CSV table of C-alpha atoms and ligand atoms in Angstrom, one decimal:
chain,number,residue,atom,x,y,z
B,1,MET,CA,101.6,124.2,144.3
B,2,SER,CA,102.9,120.7,143.5
B,3,GLU,CA,106.3,120.0,142.1
B,4,LEU,CA,104.7,118.7,138.8
B,5,ASN,CA,102.6,121.8,138.5
B,6,LYS,CA,105.8,123.9,138.9
B,7,ILE,CA,107.5,122.0,136.2
B,8,ALA,CA,104.5,122.3,133.9
B,9,LEU,CA,104.3,126.1,134.5
B,10,LYS,CA,108.1,126.5,133.9
B,11,ILE,CA,107.8,124.9,130.5
B,12,ILE,CA,104.8,126.9,129.2
B,13,SER,CA,104.7,130.3,131.1
B,14,ASP,CA,105.7,133.8,129.9
B,15,GLY,CA,105.3,133.2,126.2
B,16,LYS,CA,107.4,130.1,126.2
B,17,GLY,CA,106.5,126.9,124.4
B,18,ILE,CA,107.8,123.5,123.5
B,19,LEU,CA,110.1,122.5,120.6
B,20,ALA,CA,109.0,119.1,119.5
B,21,ALA,CA,112.2,117.6,118.1
B,22,ASP,CA,111.2,114.0,118.9
B,23,GLU,CA,110.7,112.7,115.3
B,24,SER,CA,111.4,109.0,115.3
B,25,ASN,CA,114.3,107.9,113.0
B,26,GLY,CA,111.7,106.8,110.4
B,27,THR,CA,110.0,110.3,110.4
B,28,MET,CA,113.3,112.2,110.5
B,29,THR,CA,114.6,110.2,107.6
B,30,ARG,CA,111.6,111.3,105.5
B,31,ARG,CA,112.1,114.9,106.6
B,32,LEU,CA,115.8,114.8,105.6
B,33,LYS,CA,115.2,113.0,102.4
B,34,ASP,CA,112.8,115.8,101.4
B,35,VAL,CA,115.8,118.2,101.6
B,36,ASN,CA,118.3,115.7,100.0
B,37,ILE,CA,120.3,115.0,103.2
B,38,ASN,CA,121.4,111.5,104.2
B,39,SER,CA,119.6,110.4,107.4
B,40,THR,CA,122.6,109.3,109.6
B,41,PRO,CA,122.9,109.6,113.3
B,42,GLU,CA,125.6,112.2,112.8
B,43,ASN,CA,123.4,114.4,110.5
B,44,ARG,CA,120.3,114.0,112.8
B,45,LEU,CA,122.6,115.2,115.7
B,46,LEU,CA,124.1,118.0,113.8
B,47,PHE,CA,120.7,119.5,112.8
B,48,ARG,CA,119.3,119.2,116.2
B,49,GLU,CA,122.5,120.5,118.0
B,50,THR,CA,122.3,123.6,115.6
B,51,LEU,CA,118.8,124.3,116.9
B,52,PHE,CA,119.6,123.6,120.6
B,53,THR,CA,122.5,126.0,120.6
B,54,SER,CA,120.4,128.9,119.2
B,55,LYS,CA,120.0,132.0,121.4
B,56,SER,CA,116.2,131.9,121.2
B,57,MET,CA,116.2,128.7,123.3
B,58,ARG,CA,116.7,130.6,126.6
B,59,GLU,CA,114.1,133.2,125.9
B,60,TYR,CA,111.3,131.3,124.2
B,61,ILE,CA,111.7,127.5,124.6
B,62,GLY,CA,110.5,126.1,127.9
B,63,GLY,CA,111.0,122.5,126.9
B,64,VAL,CA,112.3,120.3,124.2
B,65,ILE,CA,110.9,116.9,123.4
B,66,LEU,CA,113.6,114.4,122.4
B,67,TYR,CA,113.6,111.0,120.8
B,68,ASP,CA,115.5,108.1,122.4
B,69,GLU,CA,118.4,108.3,120.1
B,70,THR,CA,118.9,112.0,120.7
B,71,ILE,CA,118.7,111.9,124.5
B,72,ASN,CA,121.5,109.4,124.5
B,73,GLN,CA,123.8,111.5,122.1
B,74,THR,CA,126.8,113.7,122.9
B,75,THR,CA,127.4,117.0,121.2
B,76,SER,CA,130.6,118.1,119.5
B,77,SER,CA,131.6,120.0,122.6
B,78,GLY,CA,131.4,116.8,124.6
B,79,LYS,CA,128.1,117.7,126.5
B,80,SER,CA,125.2,115.3,126.5
B,81,ILE,CA,122.2,116.6,124.7
B,82,PRO,CA,120.1,116.9,127.9
B,83,HIS,CA,122.9,118.8,129.5
B,84,LEU,CA,123.1,121.1,126.5
B,85,ILE,CA,119.4,121.9,126.7
B,86,SER,CA,119.4,122.5,130.4
B,87,SER,CA,122.3,124.9,130.0
B,88,SER,CA,119.8,127.3,128.3
B,89,ASP,CA,117.6,126.9,131.4
B,90,THR,CA,115.1,124.8,129.2
B,91,LEU,CA,113.8,121.4,130.3
B,92,PRO,CA,114.6,118.3,128.3
B,93,GLY,CA,111.7,115.9,127.7
B,94,ILE,CA,111.3,112.5,126.1
B,95,LYS,CA,108.9,110.8,123.8
B,96,VAL,CA,108.2,107.4,125.6
B,97,ASP,CA,105.5,105.8,123.4
B,98,ILE,CA,106.7,103.3,120.8
B,99,GLY,CA,104.4,104.4,118.1
B,100,ALA,CA,100.9,103.9,116.8
B,101,LYS,CA,100.1,100.2,115.8
B,102,ASP,CA,97.1,98.7,114.0
B,103,LEU,CA,94.1,98.4,116.4
B,104,ALA,CA,92.7,94.9,116.3
B,105,ASN,CA,89.1,94.7,115.2
B,106,SER,CA,89.1,98.3,113.8
B,107,SER,CA,90.5,98.1,110.4
B,108,GLY,CA,92.4,101.4,109.6
B,109,GLU,CA,92.6,102.8,113.1
B,110,LYS,CA,95.6,102.9,115.5
B,111,VAL,CA,96.3,102.4,119.1
B,112,THR,CA,99.5,103.7,120.7
B,113,GLU,CA,101.8,101.2,122.4
B,114,GLY,CA,104.7,101.3,124.9
B,115,LEU,CA,103.3,100.5,128.4
B,116,ASP,CA,105.3,97.4,128.8
B,117,GLY,CA,108.5,98.1,130.8
B,118,LEU,CA,107.6,101.8,130.9
B,119,ARG,CA,108.3,102.2,134.6
B,120,GLU,CA,111.9,101.0,134.2
B,121,ARG,CA,112.5,103.2,131.0
B,122,LEU,CA,111.2,106.3,132.9
B,123,ILE,CA,113.7,105.8,135.6
B,124,LYS,CA,116.5,105.7,133.1
B,125,TYR,CA,115.2,108.9,131.3
B,126,TYR,CA,114.9,110.8,134.6
B,127,GLU,CA,118.6,109.8,135.3
B,128,LEU,CA,119.5,111.2,131.9
B,129,GLY,CA,117.8,114.6,132.8
B,130,ALA,CA,114.3,114.3,131.3
B,131,ARG,CA,111.7,116.2,133.4
B,132,PHE,CA,108.7,115.7,131.1
B,133,THR,CA,107.5,113.2,128.6
B,134,LYS,CA,105.2,112.8,125.6
B,135,TRP,CA,102.8,110.0,124.4
B,136,ARG,CA,100.7,110.6,121.3
B,137,GLY,CA,97.4,108.9,120.5
B,138,VAL,CA,96.3,109.3,116.9
B,139,TYR,CA,92.7,109.3,115.6
B,140,ILE,CA,91.3,109.5,112.1
B,141,ILE,CA,88.0,111.1,111.0
B,142,LYS,CA,86.3,109.0,108.4
B,143,ASP,CA,82.8,107.5,108.2
B,144,LYS,CA,82.3,106.0,111.6
B,145,PHE,CA,85.8,106.8,112.8
B,146,PRO,CA,87.1,107.6,115.3
B,147,SER,CA,85.3,104.5,116.8
B,148,LYS,CA,84.5,104.1,120.5
B,149,LEU,CA,87.0,101.4,120.5
B,150,ALA,CA,89.9,103.7,119.4
B,151,ILE,CA,88.8,106.5,121.6
B,152,ASN,CA,88.5,104.3,124.7
B,153,SER,CA,91.7,102.3,124.1
B,154,ASN,CA,93.8,105.3,123.4
B,155,ALA,CA,92.5,107.2,126.4
B,156,HIS,CA,93.1,104.2,128.6
B,157,ALA,CA,96.8,104.0,127.4
B,158,LEU,CA,97.3,107.8,127.8
B,159,ALA,CA,95.9,107.5,131.4
B,160,ARG,CA,98.2,104.6,132.4
B,161,TYR,CA,101.1,106.3,130.8
B,162,SER,CA,100.4,109.5,132.7
B,163,ALA,CA,100.0,107.9,136.1
B,164,LEU,CA,103.4,106.2,135.6
B,165,VAL,CA,105.1,109.3,134.4
B,166,GLN,CA,103.9,111.3,137.5
B,167,GLU,CA,105.0,108.4,139.8
B,168,SER,CA,108.5,109.0,138.3
B,169,GLY,CA,108.5,112.7,139.0
B,170,MET,CA,107.9,113.9,135.5
B,171,VAL,CA,105.1,115.9,133.8
B,172,PRO,CA,103.3,113.9,131.2
B,173,ILE,CA,102.3,115.7,127.9
B,174,VAL,CA,98.9,114.1,127.0
B,175,GLU,CA,98.6,114.3,123.2
B,176,PRO,CA,95.5,113.1,121.6
B,177,GLU,CA,95.8,114.1,117.9
B,178,VAL,CA,92.8,114.0,115.7
B,179,LEU,CA,94.4,114.2,112.2
B,180,MET,CA,93.4,116.9,109.7
B,181,ASP,CA,93.5,114.2,106.9
B,182,GLY,CA,90.2,114.0,105.1
B,183,ASP,CA,87.2,115.9,103.7
B,184,HIS,CA,85.3,116.5,106.9
B,185,SER,CA,84.0,119.9,108.1
B,186,ALA,CA,85.4,121.8,111.1
B,187,GLU,CA,82.2,121.2,112.9
B,188,ILE,CA,82.8,117.5,112.6
B,189,CYS,CA,86.4,118.0,113.8
B,190,LEU,CA,85.1,120.0,116.8
B,191,ASN,CA,82.6,117.2,117.7
B,192,LYS,CA,85.1,114.4,117.4
B,193,THR,CA,87.9,116.2,119.1
B,194,SER,CA,85.7,117.1,122.0
B,195,GLU,CA,84.6,113.5,122.4
B,196,VAL,CA,88.3,112.3,122.3
B,197,ILE,CA,89.5,114.8,124.8
B,198,ARG,CA,86.6,114.2,127.2
B,199,LYS,CA,87.3,110.5,127.2
B,200,CYS,CA,90.9,111.1,127.9
B,201,PHE,CA,90.0,113.1,131.0
B,202,ASP,CA,87.5,110.5,132.1
B,203,GLU,CA,90.4,108.0,132.1
B,204,LEU,CA,93.0,110.4,133.7
B,205,ILE,CA,90.6,111.0,136.5
B,206,LEU,CA,89.9,107.3,136.9
B,207,HIS,CA,93.7,106.7,137.1
B,208,LYS,CA,94.0,109.4,139.7
B,209,VAL,CA,96.3,111.5,137.6
B,210,ASP,CA,97.1,115.0,139.2
B,211,LEU,CA,95.5,117.2,136.5
B,212,SER,CA,97.6,120.2,137.7
B,213,GLY,CA,100.7,118.3,136.7
B,214,ILE,CA,100.0,117.6,133.1
B,215,ILE,CA,100.1,119.5,129.8
B,216,LEU,CA,97.5,118.8,127.1
B,217,LYS,CA,98.8,118.8,123.6
B,218,PRO,CA,95.8,118.8,121.2
B,219,ASN,CA,95.1,119.6,117.6
B,220,MET,CA,93.5,122.9,116.7
B,221,ILE,CA,90.0,122.7,115.3
B,222,LEU,CA,90.4,122.7,111.5
B,223,ALA,CA,88.4,121.6,108.4
B,224,GLY,CA,89.9,118.4,106.8
B,225,ASN,CA,92.7,119.0,104.4
B,226,LYS,CA,90.5,117.8,101.5
B,227,SER,CA,87.4,119.6,102.6
B,228,LYS,CA,85.7,122.0,100.2
B,229,SER,CA,84.5,124.2,103.0
B,230,LYS,CA,87.5,126.3,104.0
B,231,ILE,CA,87.1,128.1,107.3
B,232,SER,CA,88.7,131.5,108.4
B,233,ASN,CA,91.4,131.8,111.1
B,234,GLU,CA,88.7,133.4,113.3
B,235,GLU,CA,86.6,130.3,113.1
B,236,VAL,CA,89.4,128.0,113.9
B,237,CYS,CA,90.2,130.1,116.9
B,238,MET,CA,86.6,130.3,118.1
B,239,LYS,CA,86.0,126.6,117.6
B,240,THR,CA,89.2,125.6,119.2
B,241,ILE,CA,88.4,127.7,122.3
B,242,GLU,CA,84.9,126.3,122.5
B,243,CYS,CA,86.1,122.8,122.4
B,244,LEU,CA,88.8,123.2,125.1
B,245,LYS,CA,86.4,125.3,127.3
B,246,ASN,CA,83.9,122.4,127.2
B,247,SER,CA,86.1,119.5,127.5
B,248,VAL,CA,89.2,120.2,129.7
B,249,PRO,CA,88.9,120.4,133.5
B,250,SER,CA,89.9,123.7,135.0
B,251,GLU,CA,92.8,122.3,137.0
B,252,VAL,CA,94.9,121.7,133.8
B,253,PRO,CA,97.5,124.5,133.8
B,254,GLY,CA,98.1,124.8,130.1
B,255,ILE,CA,97.5,123.7,126.5
B,256,ALA,CA,100.4,123.3,124.1
B,257,PHE,CA,99.1,122.9,120.5
B,258,LEU,CA,100.7,120.6,117.9
B,259,SER,CA,100.9,122.1,114.4
B,260,GLY,CA,99.6,119.0,112.6
B,261,GLY,CA,100.6,119.8,109.0
B,262,GLN,CA,99.6,123.6,109.1
B,263,SER,CA,102.1,125.9,107.5
B,264,GLU,CA,104.4,127.9,109.9
B,265,ILE,CA,102.4,131.1,109.3
B,266,GLU,CA,99.0,129.4,109.5
B,267,ALA,CA,99.9,127.8,112.9
B,268,THR,CA,101.3,131.0,114.2
B,269,GLU,CA,98.4,133.1,113.1
B,270,ASN,CA,95.9,130.6,114.6
B,271,LEU,CA,97.8,130.5,117.9
B,272,ASN,CA,97.9,134.3,117.9
B,273,LEU,CA,94.1,134.6,117.5
B,274,ILE,CA,93.4,131.9,120.0
B,275,ASN,CA,95.5,133.9,122.6
B,276,LYS,CA,93.8,137.2,121.6
B,277,ASN,CA,90.5,135.7,122.3
B,278,ASN,CA,91.4,133.4,125.2
B,279,ASN,CA,88.6,133.7,127.8
B,280,THR,CA,89.7,130.6,129.7
B,281,ASN,CA,92.2,130.3,132.6
B,282,PHE,CA,94.4,127.9,130.5
B,283,ILE,CA,97.8,129.0,129.2
B,284,MET,CA,97.7,128.5,125.4
B,285,THR,CA,101.1,128.0,123.7
B,286,TYR,CA,102.9,125.9,121.1
B,287,SER,CA,104.4,122.5,121.0
B,288,PHE,CA,105.2,122.5,117.3
B,289,GLY,CA,107.5,120.2,115.4
B,290,ARG,CA,107.1,121.1,111.7
B,291,ALA,CA,105.9,124.6,112.3
B,292,LEU,CA,109.1,125.4,114.2
B,293,GLN,CA,111.6,123.6,112.1
B,294,GLN,CA,110.5,123.6,108.5
B,295,SER,CA,112.3,126.7,107.2
B,296,ALA,CA,115.3,126.2,109.4
B,297,LEU,CA,115.7,122.7,108.0
B,298,LYS,CA,115.5,124.0,104.4
B,299,ILE,CA,118.3,126.5,105.1
B,300,TRP,CA,120.4,124.0,107.0
B,301,SER,CA,120.2,121.5,104.1
B,302,LYS,CA,121.7,124.1,101.7
B,303,ASN,CA,124.8,124.4,103.8
B,304,THR,CA,124.9,122.3,106.9
B,305,LYS,CA,128.0,124.1,108.2
B,306,ASP,CA,126.3,127.5,108.1
B,307,THR,CA,125.2,127.4,111.6
B,308,LEU,CA,124.4,131.1,111.8
B,309,ALA,CA,121.9,131.1,108.8
B,310,THR,CA,120.0,128.1,110.3
B,311,GLN,CA,119.9,129.6,113.7
B,312,ASN,CA,118.8,133.1,112.4
B,313,THR,CA,115.8,131.4,110.6
B,314,PHE,CA,115.0,129.3,113.7
B,315,ASN,CA,115.3,132.3,116.0
B,316,HIS,CA,112.8,134.2,114.0
B,317,ARG,CA,110.3,131.4,113.8
B,318,VAL,CA,110.5,130.8,117.6
B,319,LYS,CA,110.1,134.5,118.3
B,320,MET,CA,107.0,134.7,116.1
B,321,CYS,CA,105.5,131.8,117.9
B,322,SER,CA,106.3,133.3,121.3
B,323,LEU,CA,104.5,136.5,120.2
B,324,ALA,CA,101.6,134.4,119.2
B,325,ALA,CA,101.6,132.6,122.6
B,326,ARG,CA,101.0,136.1,124.0
B,327,GLY,CA,98.5,137.3,121.3
B,328,LYS,CA,101.0,139.9,120.2
B,329,TRP,CA,102.0,138.6,116.7
B,330,THR,CA,101.3,140.6,113.5
B,331,ILE,CA,102.0,139.9,109.9
B,332,GLU,CA,104.2,143.1,109.8
B,333,LEU,CA,106.4,141.7,112.5
B,334,GLU,CA,106.5,138.3,110.6
B,335,ASN,CA,107.8,140.1,107.5
B,336,LYS,CA,110.1,142.6,109.1
A,1,13P,P1,103.8,118.8,114.5
A,1,13P,O1,103.7,120.2,115.1
A,1,13P,O2,104.7,118.8,113.3
A,1,13P,O3,102.4,118.3,114.2
A,1,13P,O4,104.5,117.9,115.5
A,1,13P,C1,104.1,118.0,116.9
A,1,13P,C2,104.2,116.6,117.4
A,1,13P,O5,104.9,116.4,118.4
A,1,13P,C3,103.4,115.4,116.9
A,1,13P,O6,103.4,114.5,117.8
């Protein structure tokens, strides 16, 4: 077993998953504004520190993805954030892309940037304690989109990123996110997501990335959020498994889904069904941002000093996601 494979398994085994707390300052400002909190470095740190000191971290969170600002911050107790996370036997990770930018010659599509100087930045992040990383490619479904140009250029960037990350001794999270925005059917989401993921693996293999030392972070297969044809959770589950079975090489140890705008319950229920019906060898778990933090953020915004109330809410959500990662979640447990 390679060192990278060991790190990947430590993050996602035994019902553990990933807390995606790597919102850029822009995104975090929007999230805080929604709950009437000023987006200052101190407030961003306070909310995150409240989550990272929760007792559910040790049991259910294998890794936390951080943003550059956060990985460099020091907590009220004087510990660095990566040190605080490691003290729960959880691995610190870091988002290393610098965002999705307009893709030239394809109006409306994006390509993710951040390869320039990446090798040097990775060395710094490793020294700060990071053991895994994230890079998100983003694709839209609309008319002829995602275009071959967007599919190829994002796959190429994800592969070059992954090769550099493994060279630095860290596990790359490969995140090709096909957005749920639009009126497309789940069948179209299935076809497009499969095409996107297959192209990513073509490029990862070309760039000699060790597939046993990555974690794939895809979207679930959903109908577009403006689609008239709603589909059941069972269909989401079956189509998601079909997609991954047909497009992910068997060496990949695990898949950690993004929540992508689903509600907390929806994302949990879908993950639970996926695990109940998982007939693949892949571990299937969570790497949720909003679906782990939304309720906790609301409670925190009511009284930012009431650490216990925020942590209770977060602990419940994390436990529900972990049950789902083992196919053991029920609505009764959710409402208990
Ligand atoms: P969501 O679960 O809120 O989609 O965030 C996950 C993530 O890391 C997006 O890049």
